[in-house]
PDB file of C-alpha atoms in Angstrom:
ATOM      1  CA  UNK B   1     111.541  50.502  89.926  1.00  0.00           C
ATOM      2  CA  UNK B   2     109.343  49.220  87.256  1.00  0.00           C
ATOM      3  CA  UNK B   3     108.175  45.710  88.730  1.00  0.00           C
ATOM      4  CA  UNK B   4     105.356  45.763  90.777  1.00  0.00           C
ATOM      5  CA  UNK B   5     103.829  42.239  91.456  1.00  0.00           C
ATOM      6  CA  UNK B   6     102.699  39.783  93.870  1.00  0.00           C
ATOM      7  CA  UNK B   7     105.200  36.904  94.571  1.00  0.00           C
ATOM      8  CA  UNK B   8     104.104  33.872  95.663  1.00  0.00           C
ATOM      9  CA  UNK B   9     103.506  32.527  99.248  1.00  0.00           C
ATOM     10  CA  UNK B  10     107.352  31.220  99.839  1.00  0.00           C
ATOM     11  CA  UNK B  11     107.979  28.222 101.852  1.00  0.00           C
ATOM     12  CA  UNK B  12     109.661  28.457 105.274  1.00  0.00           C
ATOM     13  CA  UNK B  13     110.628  24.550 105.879  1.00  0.00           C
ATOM     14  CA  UNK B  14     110.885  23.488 109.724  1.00  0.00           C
ATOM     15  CA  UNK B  15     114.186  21.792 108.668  1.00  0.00           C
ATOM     16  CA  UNK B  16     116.159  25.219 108.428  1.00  0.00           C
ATOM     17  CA  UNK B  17     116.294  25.565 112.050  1.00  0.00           C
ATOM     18  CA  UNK B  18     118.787  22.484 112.324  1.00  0.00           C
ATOM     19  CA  UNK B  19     121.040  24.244 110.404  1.00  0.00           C
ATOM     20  CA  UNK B  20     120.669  27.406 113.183  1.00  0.00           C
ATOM     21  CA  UNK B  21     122.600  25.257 115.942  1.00  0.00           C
ATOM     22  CA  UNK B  22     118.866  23.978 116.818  1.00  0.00           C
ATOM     23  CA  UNK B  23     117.259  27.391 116.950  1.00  0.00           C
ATOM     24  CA  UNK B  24     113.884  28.204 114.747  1.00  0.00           C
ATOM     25  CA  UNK B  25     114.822  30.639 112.098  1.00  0.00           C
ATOM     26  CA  UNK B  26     111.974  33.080 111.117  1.00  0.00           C
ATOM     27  CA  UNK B  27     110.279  33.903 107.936  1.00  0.00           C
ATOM     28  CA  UNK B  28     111.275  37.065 107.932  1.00  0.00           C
ATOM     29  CA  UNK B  29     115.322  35.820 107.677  1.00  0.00           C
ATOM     30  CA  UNK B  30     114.774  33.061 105.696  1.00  0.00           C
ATOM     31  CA  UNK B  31     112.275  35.202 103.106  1.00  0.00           C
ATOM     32  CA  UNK B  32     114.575  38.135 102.973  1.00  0.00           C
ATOM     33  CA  UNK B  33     117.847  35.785 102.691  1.00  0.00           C
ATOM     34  CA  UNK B  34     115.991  34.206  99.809  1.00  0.00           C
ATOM     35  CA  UNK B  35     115.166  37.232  97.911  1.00  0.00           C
ATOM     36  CA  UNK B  36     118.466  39.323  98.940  1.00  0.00           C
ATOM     37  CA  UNK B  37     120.289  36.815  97.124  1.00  0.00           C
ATOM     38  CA  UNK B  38     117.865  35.913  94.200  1.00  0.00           C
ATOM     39  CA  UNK B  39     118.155  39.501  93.400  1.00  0.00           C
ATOM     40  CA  UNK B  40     121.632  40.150  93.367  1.00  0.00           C
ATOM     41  CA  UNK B  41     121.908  37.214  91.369  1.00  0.00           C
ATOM     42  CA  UNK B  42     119.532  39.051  88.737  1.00  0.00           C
ATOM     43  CA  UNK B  43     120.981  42.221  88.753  1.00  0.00           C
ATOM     44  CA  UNK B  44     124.550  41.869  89.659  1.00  0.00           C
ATOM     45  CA  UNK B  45     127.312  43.410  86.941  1.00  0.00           C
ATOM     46  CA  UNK B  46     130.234  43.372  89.560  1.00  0.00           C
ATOM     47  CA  UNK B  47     130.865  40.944  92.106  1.00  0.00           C
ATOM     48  CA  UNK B  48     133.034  43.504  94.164  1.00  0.00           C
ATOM     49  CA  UNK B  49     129.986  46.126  94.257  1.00  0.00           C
ATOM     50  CA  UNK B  50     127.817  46.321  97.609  1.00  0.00           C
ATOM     51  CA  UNK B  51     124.510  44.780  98.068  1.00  0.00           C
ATOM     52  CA  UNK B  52     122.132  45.558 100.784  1.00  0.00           C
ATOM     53  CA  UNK B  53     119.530  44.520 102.733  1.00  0.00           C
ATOM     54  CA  UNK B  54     117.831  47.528 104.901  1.00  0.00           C
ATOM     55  CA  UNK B  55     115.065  46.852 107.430  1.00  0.00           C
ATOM     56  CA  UNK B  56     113.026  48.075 110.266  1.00  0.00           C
ATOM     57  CA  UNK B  57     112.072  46.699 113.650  1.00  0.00           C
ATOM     58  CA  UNK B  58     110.232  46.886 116.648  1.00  0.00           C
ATOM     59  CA  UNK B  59     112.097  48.864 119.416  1.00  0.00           C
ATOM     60  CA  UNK B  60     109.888  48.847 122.024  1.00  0.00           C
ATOM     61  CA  UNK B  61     111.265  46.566 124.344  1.00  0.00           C
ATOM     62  CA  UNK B  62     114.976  48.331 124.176  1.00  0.00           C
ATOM     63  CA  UNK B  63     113.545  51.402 125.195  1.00  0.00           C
ATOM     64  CA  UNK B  64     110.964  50.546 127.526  1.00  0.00           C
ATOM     65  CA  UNK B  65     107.562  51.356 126.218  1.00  0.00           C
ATOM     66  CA  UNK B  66     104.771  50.359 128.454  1.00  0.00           C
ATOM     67  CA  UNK B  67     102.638  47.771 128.148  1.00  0.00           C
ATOM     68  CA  UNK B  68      99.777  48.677 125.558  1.00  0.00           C
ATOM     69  CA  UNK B  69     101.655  51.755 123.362  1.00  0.00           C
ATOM     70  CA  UNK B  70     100.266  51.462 119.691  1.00  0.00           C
ATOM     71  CA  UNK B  71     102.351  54.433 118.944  1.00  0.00           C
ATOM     72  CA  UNK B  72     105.482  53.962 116.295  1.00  0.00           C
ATOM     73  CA  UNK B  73     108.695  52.754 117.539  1.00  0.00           C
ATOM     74  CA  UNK B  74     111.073  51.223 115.435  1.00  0.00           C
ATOM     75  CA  UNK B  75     114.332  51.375 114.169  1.00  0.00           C
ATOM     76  CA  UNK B  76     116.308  50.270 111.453  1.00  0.00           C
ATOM     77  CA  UNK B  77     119.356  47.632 110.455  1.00  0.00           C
ATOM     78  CA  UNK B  78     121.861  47.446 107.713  1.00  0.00           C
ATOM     79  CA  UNK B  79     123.089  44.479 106.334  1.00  0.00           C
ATOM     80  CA  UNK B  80     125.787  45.041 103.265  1.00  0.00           C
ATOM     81  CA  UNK B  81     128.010  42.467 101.611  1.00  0.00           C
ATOM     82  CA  UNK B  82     130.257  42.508  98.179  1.00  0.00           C
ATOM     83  CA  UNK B  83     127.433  41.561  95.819  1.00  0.00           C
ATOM     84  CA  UNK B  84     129.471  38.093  94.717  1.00  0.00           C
ATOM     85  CA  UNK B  85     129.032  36.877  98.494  1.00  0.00           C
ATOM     86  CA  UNK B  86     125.462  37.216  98.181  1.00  0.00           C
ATOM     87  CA  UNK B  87     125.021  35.752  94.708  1.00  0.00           C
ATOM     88  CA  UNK B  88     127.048  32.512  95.502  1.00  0.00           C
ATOM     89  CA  UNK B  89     126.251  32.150  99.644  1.00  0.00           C
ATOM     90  CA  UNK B  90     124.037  29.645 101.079  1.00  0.00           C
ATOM     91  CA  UNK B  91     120.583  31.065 102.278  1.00  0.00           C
ATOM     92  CA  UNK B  92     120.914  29.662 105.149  1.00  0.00           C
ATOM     93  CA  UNK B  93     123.790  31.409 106.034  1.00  0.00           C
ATOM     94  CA  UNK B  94     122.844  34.712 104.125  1.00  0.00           C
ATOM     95  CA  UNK B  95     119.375  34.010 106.725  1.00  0.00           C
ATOM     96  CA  UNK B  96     122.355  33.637 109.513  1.00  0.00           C
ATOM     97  CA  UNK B  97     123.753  37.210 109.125  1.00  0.00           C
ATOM     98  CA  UNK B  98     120.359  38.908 109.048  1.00  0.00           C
ATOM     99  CA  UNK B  99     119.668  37.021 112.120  1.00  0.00           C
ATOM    100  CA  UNK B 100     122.867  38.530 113.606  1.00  0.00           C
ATOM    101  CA  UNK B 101     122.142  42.079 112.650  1.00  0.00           C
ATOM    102  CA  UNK B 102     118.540  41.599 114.594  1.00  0.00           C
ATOM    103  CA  UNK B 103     120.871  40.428 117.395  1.00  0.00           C
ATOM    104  CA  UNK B 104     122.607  43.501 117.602  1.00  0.00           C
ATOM    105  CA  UNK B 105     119.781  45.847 117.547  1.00  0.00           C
ATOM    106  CA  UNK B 106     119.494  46.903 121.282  1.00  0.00           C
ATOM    107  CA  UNK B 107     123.376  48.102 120.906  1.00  0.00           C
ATOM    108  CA  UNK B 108     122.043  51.460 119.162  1.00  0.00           C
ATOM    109  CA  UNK B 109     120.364  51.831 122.407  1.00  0.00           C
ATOM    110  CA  UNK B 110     123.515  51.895 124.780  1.00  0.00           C
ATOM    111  CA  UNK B 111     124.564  54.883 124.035  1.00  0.00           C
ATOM    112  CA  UNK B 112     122.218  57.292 125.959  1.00  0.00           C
ATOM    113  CA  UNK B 113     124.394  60.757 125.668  1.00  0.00           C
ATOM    114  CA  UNK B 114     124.115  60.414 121.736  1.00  0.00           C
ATOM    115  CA  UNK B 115     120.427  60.393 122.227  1.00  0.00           C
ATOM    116  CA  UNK B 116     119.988  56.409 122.391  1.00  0.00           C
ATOM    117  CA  UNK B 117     121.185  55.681 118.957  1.00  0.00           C
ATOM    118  CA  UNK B 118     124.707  54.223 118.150  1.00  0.00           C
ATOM    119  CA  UNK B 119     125.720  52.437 114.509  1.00  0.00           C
ATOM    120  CA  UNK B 120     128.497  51.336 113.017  1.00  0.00           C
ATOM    121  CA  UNK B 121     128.883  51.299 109.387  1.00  0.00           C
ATOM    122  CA  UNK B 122     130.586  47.883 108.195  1.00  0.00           C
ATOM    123  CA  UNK B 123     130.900  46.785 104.701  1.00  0.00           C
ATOM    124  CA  UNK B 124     131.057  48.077 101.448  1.00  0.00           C
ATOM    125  CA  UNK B 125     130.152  51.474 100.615  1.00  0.00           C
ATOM    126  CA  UNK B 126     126.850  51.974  98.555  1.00  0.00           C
ATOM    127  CA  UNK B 127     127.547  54.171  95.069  1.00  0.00           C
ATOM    128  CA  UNK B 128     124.046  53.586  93.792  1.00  0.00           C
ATOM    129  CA  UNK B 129     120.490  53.631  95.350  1.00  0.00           C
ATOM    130  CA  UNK B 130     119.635  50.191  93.518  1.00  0.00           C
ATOM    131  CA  UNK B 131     122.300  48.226  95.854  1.00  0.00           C
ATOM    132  CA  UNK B 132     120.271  48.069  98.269  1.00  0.00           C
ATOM    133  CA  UNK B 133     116.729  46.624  99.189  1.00  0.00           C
ATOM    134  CA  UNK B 134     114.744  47.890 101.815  1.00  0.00           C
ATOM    135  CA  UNK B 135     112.233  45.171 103.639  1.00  0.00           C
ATOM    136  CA  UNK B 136     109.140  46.135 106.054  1.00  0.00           C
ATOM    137  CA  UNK B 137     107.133  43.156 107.795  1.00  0.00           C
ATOM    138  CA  UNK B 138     103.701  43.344 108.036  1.00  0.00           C
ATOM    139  CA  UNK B 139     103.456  39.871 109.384  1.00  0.00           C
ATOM    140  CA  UNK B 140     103.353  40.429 113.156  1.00  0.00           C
ATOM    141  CA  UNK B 141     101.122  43.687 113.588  1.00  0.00           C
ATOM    142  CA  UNK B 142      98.130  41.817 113.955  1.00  0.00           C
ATOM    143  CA  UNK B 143      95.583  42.764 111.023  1.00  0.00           C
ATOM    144  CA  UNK B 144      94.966  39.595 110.020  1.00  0.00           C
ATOM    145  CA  UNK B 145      93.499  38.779 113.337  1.00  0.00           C
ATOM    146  CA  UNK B 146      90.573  41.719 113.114  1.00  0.00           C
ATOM    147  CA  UNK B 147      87.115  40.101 113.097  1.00  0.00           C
ATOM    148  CA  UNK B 148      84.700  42.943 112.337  1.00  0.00           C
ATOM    149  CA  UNK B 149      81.764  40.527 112.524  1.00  0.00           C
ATOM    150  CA  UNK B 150      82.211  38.515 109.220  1.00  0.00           C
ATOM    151  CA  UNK B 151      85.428  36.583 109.800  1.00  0.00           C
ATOM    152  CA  UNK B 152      89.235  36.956 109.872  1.00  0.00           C
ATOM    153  CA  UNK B 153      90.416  38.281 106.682  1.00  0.00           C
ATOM    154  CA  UNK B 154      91.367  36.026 103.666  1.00  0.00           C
ATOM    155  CA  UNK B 155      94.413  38.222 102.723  1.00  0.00           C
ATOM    156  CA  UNK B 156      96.391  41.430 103.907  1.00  0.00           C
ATOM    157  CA  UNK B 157      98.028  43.978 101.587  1.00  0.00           C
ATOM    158  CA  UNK B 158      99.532  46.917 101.460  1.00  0.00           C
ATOM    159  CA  UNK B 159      99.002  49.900  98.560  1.00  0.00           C
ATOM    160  CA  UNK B 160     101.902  51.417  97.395  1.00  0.00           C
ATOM    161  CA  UNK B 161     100.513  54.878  96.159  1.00  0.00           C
ATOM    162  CA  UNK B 162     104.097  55.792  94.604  1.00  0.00           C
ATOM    163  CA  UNK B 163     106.569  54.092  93.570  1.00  0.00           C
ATOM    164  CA  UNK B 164     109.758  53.734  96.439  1.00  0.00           C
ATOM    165  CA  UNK B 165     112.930  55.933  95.634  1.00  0.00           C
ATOM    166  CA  UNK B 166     114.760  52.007  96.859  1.00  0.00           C
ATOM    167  CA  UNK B 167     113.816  48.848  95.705  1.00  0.00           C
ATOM    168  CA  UNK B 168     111.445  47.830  98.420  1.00  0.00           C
ATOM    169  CA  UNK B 169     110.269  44.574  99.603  1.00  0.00           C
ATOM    170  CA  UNK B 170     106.862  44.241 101.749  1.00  0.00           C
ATOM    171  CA  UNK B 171     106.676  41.230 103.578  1.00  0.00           C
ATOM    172  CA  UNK B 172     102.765  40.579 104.255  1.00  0.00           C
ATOM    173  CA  UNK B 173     101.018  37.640 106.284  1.00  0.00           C
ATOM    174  CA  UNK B 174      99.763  34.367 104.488  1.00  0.00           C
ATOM    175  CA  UNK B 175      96.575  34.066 103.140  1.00  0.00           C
ATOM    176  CA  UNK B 176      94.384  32.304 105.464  1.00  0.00           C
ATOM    177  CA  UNK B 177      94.769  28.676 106.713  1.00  0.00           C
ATOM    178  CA  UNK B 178      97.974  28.806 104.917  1.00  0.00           C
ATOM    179  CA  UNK B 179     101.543  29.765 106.120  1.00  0.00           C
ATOM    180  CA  UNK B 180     105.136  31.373 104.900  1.00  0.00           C
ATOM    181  CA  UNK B 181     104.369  34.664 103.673  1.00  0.00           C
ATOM    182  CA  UNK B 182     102.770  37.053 100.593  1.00  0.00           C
ATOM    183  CA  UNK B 183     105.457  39.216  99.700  1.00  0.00           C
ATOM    184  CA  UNK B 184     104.789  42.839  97.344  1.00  0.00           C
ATOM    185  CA  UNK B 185     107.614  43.775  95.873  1.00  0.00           C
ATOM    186  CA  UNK B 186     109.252  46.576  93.828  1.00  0.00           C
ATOM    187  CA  UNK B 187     112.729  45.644  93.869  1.00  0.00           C
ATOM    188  CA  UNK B 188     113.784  45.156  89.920  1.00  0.00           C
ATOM    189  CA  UNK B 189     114.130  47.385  87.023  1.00  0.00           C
ATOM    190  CA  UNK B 190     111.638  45.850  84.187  1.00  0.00           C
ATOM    191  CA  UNK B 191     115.191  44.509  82.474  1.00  0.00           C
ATOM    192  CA  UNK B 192     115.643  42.301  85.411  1.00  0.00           C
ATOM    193  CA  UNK B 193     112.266  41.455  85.712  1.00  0.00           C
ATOM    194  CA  UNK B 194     112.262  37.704  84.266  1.00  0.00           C
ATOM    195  CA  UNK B 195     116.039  36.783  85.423  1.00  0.00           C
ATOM    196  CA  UNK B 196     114.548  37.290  89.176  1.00  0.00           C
ATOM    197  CA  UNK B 197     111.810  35.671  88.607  1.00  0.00           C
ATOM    198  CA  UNK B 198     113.019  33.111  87.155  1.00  0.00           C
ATOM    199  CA  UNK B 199     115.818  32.943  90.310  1.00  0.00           C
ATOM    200  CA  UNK B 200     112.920  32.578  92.732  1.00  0.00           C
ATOM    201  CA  UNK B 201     111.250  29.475  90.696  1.00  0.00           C
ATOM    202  CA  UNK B 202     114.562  28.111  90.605  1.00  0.00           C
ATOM    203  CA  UNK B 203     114.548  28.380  94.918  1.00  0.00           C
ATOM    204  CA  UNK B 204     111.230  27.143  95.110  1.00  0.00           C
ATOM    205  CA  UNK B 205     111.833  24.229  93.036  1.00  0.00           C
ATOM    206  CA  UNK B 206     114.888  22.772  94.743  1.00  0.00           C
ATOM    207  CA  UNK B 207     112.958  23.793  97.789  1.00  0.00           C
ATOM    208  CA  UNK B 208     109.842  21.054  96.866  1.00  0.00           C
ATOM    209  CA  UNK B 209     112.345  18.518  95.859  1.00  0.00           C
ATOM    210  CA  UNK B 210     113.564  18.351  99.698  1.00  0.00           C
TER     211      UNK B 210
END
């Protein structure tokens, strides 16, 4: 990918949770719903082709880690669609089916004979690396809480020393005092560039007309 560039902080409205049967969606679904489908809309040639959203998640609590670990234990989700579905769905409901693939994590945990993982692959099949988009969340690990002496941090990022083989989202926590999220991403060739941009401002501006 050729795009590397700060996006910025995107608004996560309280309203979206009334459309979630009463229940608060997160940042992370909304954020990811938003840019899942702003870019397929960018770089979508064939309705009919997969896009995916790939992400990774705390599995401590399905496999009983004790209190206090630090150590890594996560695991991973995929979420894949026919790229026109994407383009044209609501976020909301785009937010809805990441939701449901959270939901479903502790399943690849039932299985303890096939060593405690168990997946199913739905969807699609992926031909080409750039269908999908892989997100990481930075947002609830805590560093913008440190206080070495001199104050919470103003801002936490990430440095991406090579570029990702995927297109790669990093979701990172808001600047301080502020909320929604910072989000570094390398997730468009430099011909799709302005068309996602442009895609997000479009979001963000129907968004502040609400």
């Amino acid at each position: 990918m050729d795009v590397v560039r700060f996006l910025p902080a995107m608004p996560c409205r309280a309203d979206f949770g009334s459309r979630f049967g009463g229940h608060p969606c997160s940042v992370f679904d909304v954020v990811s719903a938003v840019v899942w489908r702003c870019r397929t809309r960018a770089v979508m040639s064939d309705p009919e082709a997969p896009a995916a959203l790939f992400f990774s998640a705390n599995a401590r609590r399905h496999v009983g880690a004790k209190q206090g670990y630090y150590g890594n234990c996560v695991t991973a989700q995929l979420v894949t669609e026919k790229s026109g579905t994407v383009a044209g769905g609501d976020v909301v409901e785009l937010a809805k089916k990441i939701r449901d693939a959270k939901e479903t994590i502790p399943d690849q945990f039932k299985d303890a004979e096939g060593g405690g993982l168990r997946r199913a692959a739905t969807g699609p099949v992926l031909q080409d690396r750039y269908d999908m988009v892989i997100v990481s969340s930075w947002q609830n690990l805590g560093f913008d809480e440190v206080d070495l002496g001199s104050g919470r941090p103003a801002r936490v990022t990430s440095r991406m020393r090579e570029r990702p083989h995927f297109p790669a989202l990093g979701m990172l926590p808001p600047c301080k005092g502020r909320d929604g999220a910072n989000m570094l991403s390398v997730v468009v060739k430099e011909k799709h560039a302005d068309a996602f941009l442009g895609e997000l401002a479009r979001f963000i501006d129907v968004i502040n007309a609400v």
